[in-house]
PDB file of C-alpha atoms in Angstrom:
ATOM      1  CA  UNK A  46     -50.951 -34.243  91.927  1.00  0.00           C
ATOM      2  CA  UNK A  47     -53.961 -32.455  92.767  1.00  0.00           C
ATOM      3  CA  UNK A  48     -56.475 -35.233  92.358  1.00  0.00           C
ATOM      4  CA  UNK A  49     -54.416 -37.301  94.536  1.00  0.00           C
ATOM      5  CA  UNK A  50     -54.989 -34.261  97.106  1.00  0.00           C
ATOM      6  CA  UNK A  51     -51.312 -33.311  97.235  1.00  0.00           C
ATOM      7  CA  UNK A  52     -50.395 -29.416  97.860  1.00  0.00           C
ATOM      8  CA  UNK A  53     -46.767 -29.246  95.920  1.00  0.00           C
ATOM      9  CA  UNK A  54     -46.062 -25.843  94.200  1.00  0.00           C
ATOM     10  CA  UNK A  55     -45.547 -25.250  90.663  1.00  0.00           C
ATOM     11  CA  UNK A  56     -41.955 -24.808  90.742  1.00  0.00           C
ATOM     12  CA  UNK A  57     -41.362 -28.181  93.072  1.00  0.00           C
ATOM     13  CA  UNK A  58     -43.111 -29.951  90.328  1.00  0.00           C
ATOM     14  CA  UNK A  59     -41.441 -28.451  87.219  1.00  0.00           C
ATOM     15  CA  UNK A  60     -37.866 -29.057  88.934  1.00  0.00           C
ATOM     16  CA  UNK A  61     -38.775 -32.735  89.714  1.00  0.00           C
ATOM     17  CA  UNK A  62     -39.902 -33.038  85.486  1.00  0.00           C
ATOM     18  CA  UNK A  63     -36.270 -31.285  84.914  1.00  0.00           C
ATOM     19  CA  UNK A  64     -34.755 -33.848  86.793  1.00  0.00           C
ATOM     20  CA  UNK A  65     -37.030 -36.966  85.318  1.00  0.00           C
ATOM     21  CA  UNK A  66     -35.595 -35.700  82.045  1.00  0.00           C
ATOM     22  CA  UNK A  67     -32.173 -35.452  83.165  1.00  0.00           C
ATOM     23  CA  UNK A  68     -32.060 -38.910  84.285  1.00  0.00           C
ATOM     24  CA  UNK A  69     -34.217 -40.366  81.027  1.00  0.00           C
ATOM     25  CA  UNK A  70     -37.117 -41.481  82.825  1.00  0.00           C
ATOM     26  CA  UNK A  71     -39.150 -39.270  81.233  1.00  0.00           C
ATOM     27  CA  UNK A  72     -38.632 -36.915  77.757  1.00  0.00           C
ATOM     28  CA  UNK A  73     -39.837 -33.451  77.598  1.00  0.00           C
ATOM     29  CA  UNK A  74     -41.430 -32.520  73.714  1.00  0.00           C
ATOM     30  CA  UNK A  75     -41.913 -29.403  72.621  1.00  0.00           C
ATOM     31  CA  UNK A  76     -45.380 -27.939  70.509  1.00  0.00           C
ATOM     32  CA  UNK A  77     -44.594 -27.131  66.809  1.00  0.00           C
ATOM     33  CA  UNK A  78     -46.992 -24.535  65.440  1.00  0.00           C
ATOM     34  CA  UNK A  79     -47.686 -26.456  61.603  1.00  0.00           C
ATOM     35  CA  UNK A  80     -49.025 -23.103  60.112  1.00  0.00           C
ATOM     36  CA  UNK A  81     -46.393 -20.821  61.925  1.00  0.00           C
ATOM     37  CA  UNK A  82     -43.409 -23.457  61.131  1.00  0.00           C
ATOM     38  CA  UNK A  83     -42.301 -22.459  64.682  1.00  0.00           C
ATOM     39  CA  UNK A  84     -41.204 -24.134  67.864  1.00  0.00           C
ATOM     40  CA  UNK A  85     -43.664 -22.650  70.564  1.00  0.00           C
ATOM     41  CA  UNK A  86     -42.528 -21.827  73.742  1.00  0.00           C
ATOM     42  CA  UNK A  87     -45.762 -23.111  75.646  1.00  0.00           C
ATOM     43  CA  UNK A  88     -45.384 -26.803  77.315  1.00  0.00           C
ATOM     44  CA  UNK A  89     -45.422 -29.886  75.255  1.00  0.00           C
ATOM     45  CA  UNK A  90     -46.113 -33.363  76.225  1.00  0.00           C
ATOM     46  CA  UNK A  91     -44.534 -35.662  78.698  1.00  0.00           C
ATOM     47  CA  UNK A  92     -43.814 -38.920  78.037  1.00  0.00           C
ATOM     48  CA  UNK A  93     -42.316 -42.023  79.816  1.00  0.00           C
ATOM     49  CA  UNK A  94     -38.739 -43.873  78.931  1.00  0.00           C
ATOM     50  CA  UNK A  95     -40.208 -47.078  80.305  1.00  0.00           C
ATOM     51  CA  UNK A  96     -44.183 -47.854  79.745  1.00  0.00           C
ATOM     52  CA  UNK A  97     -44.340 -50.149  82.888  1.00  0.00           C
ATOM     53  CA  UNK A  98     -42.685 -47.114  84.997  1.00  0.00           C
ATOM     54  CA  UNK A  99     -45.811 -44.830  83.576  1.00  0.00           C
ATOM     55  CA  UNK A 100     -48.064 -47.764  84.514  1.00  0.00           C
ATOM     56  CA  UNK A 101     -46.684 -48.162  87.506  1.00  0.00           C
ATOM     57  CA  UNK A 102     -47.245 -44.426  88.274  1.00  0.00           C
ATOM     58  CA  UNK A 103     -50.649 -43.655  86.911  1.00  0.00           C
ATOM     59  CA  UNK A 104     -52.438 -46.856  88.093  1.00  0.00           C
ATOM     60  CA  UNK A 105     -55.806 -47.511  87.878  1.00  0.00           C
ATOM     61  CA  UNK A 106     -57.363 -49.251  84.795  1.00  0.00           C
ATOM     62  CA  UNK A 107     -55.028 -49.472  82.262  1.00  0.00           C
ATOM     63  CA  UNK A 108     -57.991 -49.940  79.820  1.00  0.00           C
ATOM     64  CA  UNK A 109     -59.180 -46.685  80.300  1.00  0.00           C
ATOM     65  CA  UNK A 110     -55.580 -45.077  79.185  1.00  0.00           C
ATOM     66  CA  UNK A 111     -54.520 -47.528  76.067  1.00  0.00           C
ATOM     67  CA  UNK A 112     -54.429 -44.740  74.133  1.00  0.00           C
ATOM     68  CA  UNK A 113     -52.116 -43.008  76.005  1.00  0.00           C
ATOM     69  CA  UNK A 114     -49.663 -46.209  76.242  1.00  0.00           C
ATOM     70  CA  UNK A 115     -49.798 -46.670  72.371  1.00  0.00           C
ATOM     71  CA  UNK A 116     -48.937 -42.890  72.102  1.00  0.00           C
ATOM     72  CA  UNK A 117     -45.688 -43.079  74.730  1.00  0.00           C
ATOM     73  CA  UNK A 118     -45.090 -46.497  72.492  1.00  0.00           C
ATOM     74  CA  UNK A 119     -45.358 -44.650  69.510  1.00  0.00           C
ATOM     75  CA  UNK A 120     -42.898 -41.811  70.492  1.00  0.00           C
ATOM     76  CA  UNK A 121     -40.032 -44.018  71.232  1.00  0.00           C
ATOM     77  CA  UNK A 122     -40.755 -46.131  67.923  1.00  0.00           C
ATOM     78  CA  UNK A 123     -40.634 -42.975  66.337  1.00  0.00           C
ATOM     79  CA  UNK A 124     -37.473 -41.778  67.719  1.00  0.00           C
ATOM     80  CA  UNK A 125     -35.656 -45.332  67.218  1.00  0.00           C
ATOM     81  CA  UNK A 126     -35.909 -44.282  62.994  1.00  0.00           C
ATOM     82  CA  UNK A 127     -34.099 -40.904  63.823  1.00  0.00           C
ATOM     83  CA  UNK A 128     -37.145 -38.673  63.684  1.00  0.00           C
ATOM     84  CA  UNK A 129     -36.559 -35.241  65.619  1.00  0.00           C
ATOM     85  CA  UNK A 130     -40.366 -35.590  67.356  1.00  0.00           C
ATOM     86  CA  UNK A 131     -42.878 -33.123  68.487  1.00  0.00           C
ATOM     87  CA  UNK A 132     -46.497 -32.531  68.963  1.00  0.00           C
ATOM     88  CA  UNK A 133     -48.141 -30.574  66.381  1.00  0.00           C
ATOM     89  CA  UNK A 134     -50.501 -27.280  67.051  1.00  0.00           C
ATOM     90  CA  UNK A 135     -53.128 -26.311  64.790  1.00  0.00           C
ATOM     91  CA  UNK A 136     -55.574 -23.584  65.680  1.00  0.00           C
ATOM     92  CA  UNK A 137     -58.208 -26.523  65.912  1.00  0.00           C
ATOM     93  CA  UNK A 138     -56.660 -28.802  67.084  1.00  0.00           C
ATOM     94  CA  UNK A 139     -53.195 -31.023  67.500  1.00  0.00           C
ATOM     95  CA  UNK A 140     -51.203 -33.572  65.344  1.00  0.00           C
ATOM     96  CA  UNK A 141     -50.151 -36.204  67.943  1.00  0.00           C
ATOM     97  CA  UNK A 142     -45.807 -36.066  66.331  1.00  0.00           C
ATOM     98  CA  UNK A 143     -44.965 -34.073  63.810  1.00  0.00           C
ATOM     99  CA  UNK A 144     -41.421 -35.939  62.885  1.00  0.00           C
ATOM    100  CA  UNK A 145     -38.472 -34.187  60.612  1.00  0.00           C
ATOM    101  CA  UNK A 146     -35.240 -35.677  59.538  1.00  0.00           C
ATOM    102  CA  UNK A 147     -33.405 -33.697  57.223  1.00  0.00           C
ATOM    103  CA  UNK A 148     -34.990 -33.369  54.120  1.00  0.00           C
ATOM    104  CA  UNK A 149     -38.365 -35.347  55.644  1.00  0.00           C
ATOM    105  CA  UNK A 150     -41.378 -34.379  57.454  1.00  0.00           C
ATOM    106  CA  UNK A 151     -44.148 -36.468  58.081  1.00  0.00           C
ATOM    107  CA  UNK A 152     -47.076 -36.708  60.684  1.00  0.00           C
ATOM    108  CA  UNK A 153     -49.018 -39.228  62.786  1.00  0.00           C
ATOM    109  CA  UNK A 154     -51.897 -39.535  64.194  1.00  0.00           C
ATOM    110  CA  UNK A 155     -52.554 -42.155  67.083  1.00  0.00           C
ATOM    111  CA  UNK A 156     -55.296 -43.556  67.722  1.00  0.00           C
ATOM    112  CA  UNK A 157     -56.697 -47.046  69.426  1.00  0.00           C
ATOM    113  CA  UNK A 158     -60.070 -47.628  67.869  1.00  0.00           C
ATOM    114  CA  UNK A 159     -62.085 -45.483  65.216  1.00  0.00           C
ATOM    115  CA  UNK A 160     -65.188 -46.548  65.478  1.00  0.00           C
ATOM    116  CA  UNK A 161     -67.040 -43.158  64.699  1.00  0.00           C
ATOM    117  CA  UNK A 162     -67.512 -40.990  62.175  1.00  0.00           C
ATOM    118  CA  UNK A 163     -67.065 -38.116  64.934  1.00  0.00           C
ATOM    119  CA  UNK A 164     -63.774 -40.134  66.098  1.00  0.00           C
ATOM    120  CA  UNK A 165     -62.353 -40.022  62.264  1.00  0.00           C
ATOM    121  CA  UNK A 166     -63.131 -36.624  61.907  1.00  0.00           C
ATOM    122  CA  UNK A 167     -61.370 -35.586  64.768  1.00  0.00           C
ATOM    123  CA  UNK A 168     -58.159 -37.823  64.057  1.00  0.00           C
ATOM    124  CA  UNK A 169     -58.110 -37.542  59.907  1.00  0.00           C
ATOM    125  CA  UNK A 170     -59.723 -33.975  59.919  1.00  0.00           C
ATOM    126  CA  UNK A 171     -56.511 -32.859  61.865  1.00  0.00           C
ATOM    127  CA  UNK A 172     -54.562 -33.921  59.232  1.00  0.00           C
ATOM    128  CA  UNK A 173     -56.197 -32.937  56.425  1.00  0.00           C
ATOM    129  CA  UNK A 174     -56.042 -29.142  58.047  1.00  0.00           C
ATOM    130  CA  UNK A 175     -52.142 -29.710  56.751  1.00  0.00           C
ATOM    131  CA  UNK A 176     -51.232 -27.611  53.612  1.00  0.00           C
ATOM    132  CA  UNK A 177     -48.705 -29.987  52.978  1.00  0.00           C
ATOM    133  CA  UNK A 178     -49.927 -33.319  54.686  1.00  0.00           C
ATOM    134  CA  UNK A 179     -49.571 -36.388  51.952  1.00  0.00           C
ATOM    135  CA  UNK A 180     -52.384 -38.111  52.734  1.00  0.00           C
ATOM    136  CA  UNK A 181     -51.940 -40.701  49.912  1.00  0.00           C
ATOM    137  CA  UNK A 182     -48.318 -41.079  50.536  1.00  0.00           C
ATOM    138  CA  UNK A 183     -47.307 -44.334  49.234  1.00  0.00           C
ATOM    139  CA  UNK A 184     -46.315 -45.295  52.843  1.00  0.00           C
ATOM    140  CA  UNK A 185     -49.452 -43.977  54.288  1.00  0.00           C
ATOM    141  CA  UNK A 186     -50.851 -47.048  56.178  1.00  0.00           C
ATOM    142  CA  UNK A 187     -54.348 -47.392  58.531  1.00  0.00           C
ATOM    143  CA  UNK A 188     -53.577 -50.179  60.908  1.00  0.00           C
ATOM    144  CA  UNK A 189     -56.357 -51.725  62.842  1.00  0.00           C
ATOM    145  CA  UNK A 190     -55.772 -54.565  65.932  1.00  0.00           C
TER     146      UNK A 190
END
């Protein structure tokens, strides 16, 4: 809200995000610390119920931001197979969902193009920080538009 010049306090916006979660336009998710196995109480991620709403309300170039649409996509997809979701934290560095059912976890990386060697690094390097990330899980897939 400050790039858009507007002086709202911090408590006016955090009581507008309560009630954009109340009312499902929007879904509050937590950090996980991976090596802690904890729930952390600093602020998570925000992400839309409806992409076009979040379009609609960051404008600009959507180009710019695809990564950040696949992610929101991502979520939802992710909560549609009954994964309890939540953004990973690593001392270096974060896990885009870290997903649990009972008896499961698993974790995903999202990214639009990796077309780098510094760009793999970042999003497989994350991963591989994981004691117990499966990186040649059977169901372990690299998919590429």
């Amino acid at each position: 809200m400050k790039s858009r010049g507007l002086d709202v306090s911090t408590n006016v916006v955090l009581n507008y995000m309560s009630f954009f979660n109340e009312a499902f336009l929007t879904s509050a998710v937590g950090r996980y610390d991976i090596h802690g196995k904890k729930l952390l109480e600093s602020t998570g991620k925000t992400y839309f119920g409806d992409v076009g709403l979040r379009n609609y309300n960051v404008g600009g170039e959507h180009q710019t931001d695809i990564e950040k649409v696949i992610e929101n996509v991502v979520y939802h997809h992710l909560l549609h197979f009954g994964y309890t979701v939540t953004v990973g934290q690593l001392r270096a560095g974060e896990i885009d969902f870290v997903c649990t059912r009972p008896n499961q976890r698993i974790y995903v990386q999202v990214a639009w193009i990796i077309n780098s060697d510094a760009t793999s690094n970042r999003e497989f390097g994350a991963l591989q920080a994981i004691s117990d990330a499966y990186l040649r899980h059977p169901h372990a897939a690299l998919c590429q538009s």
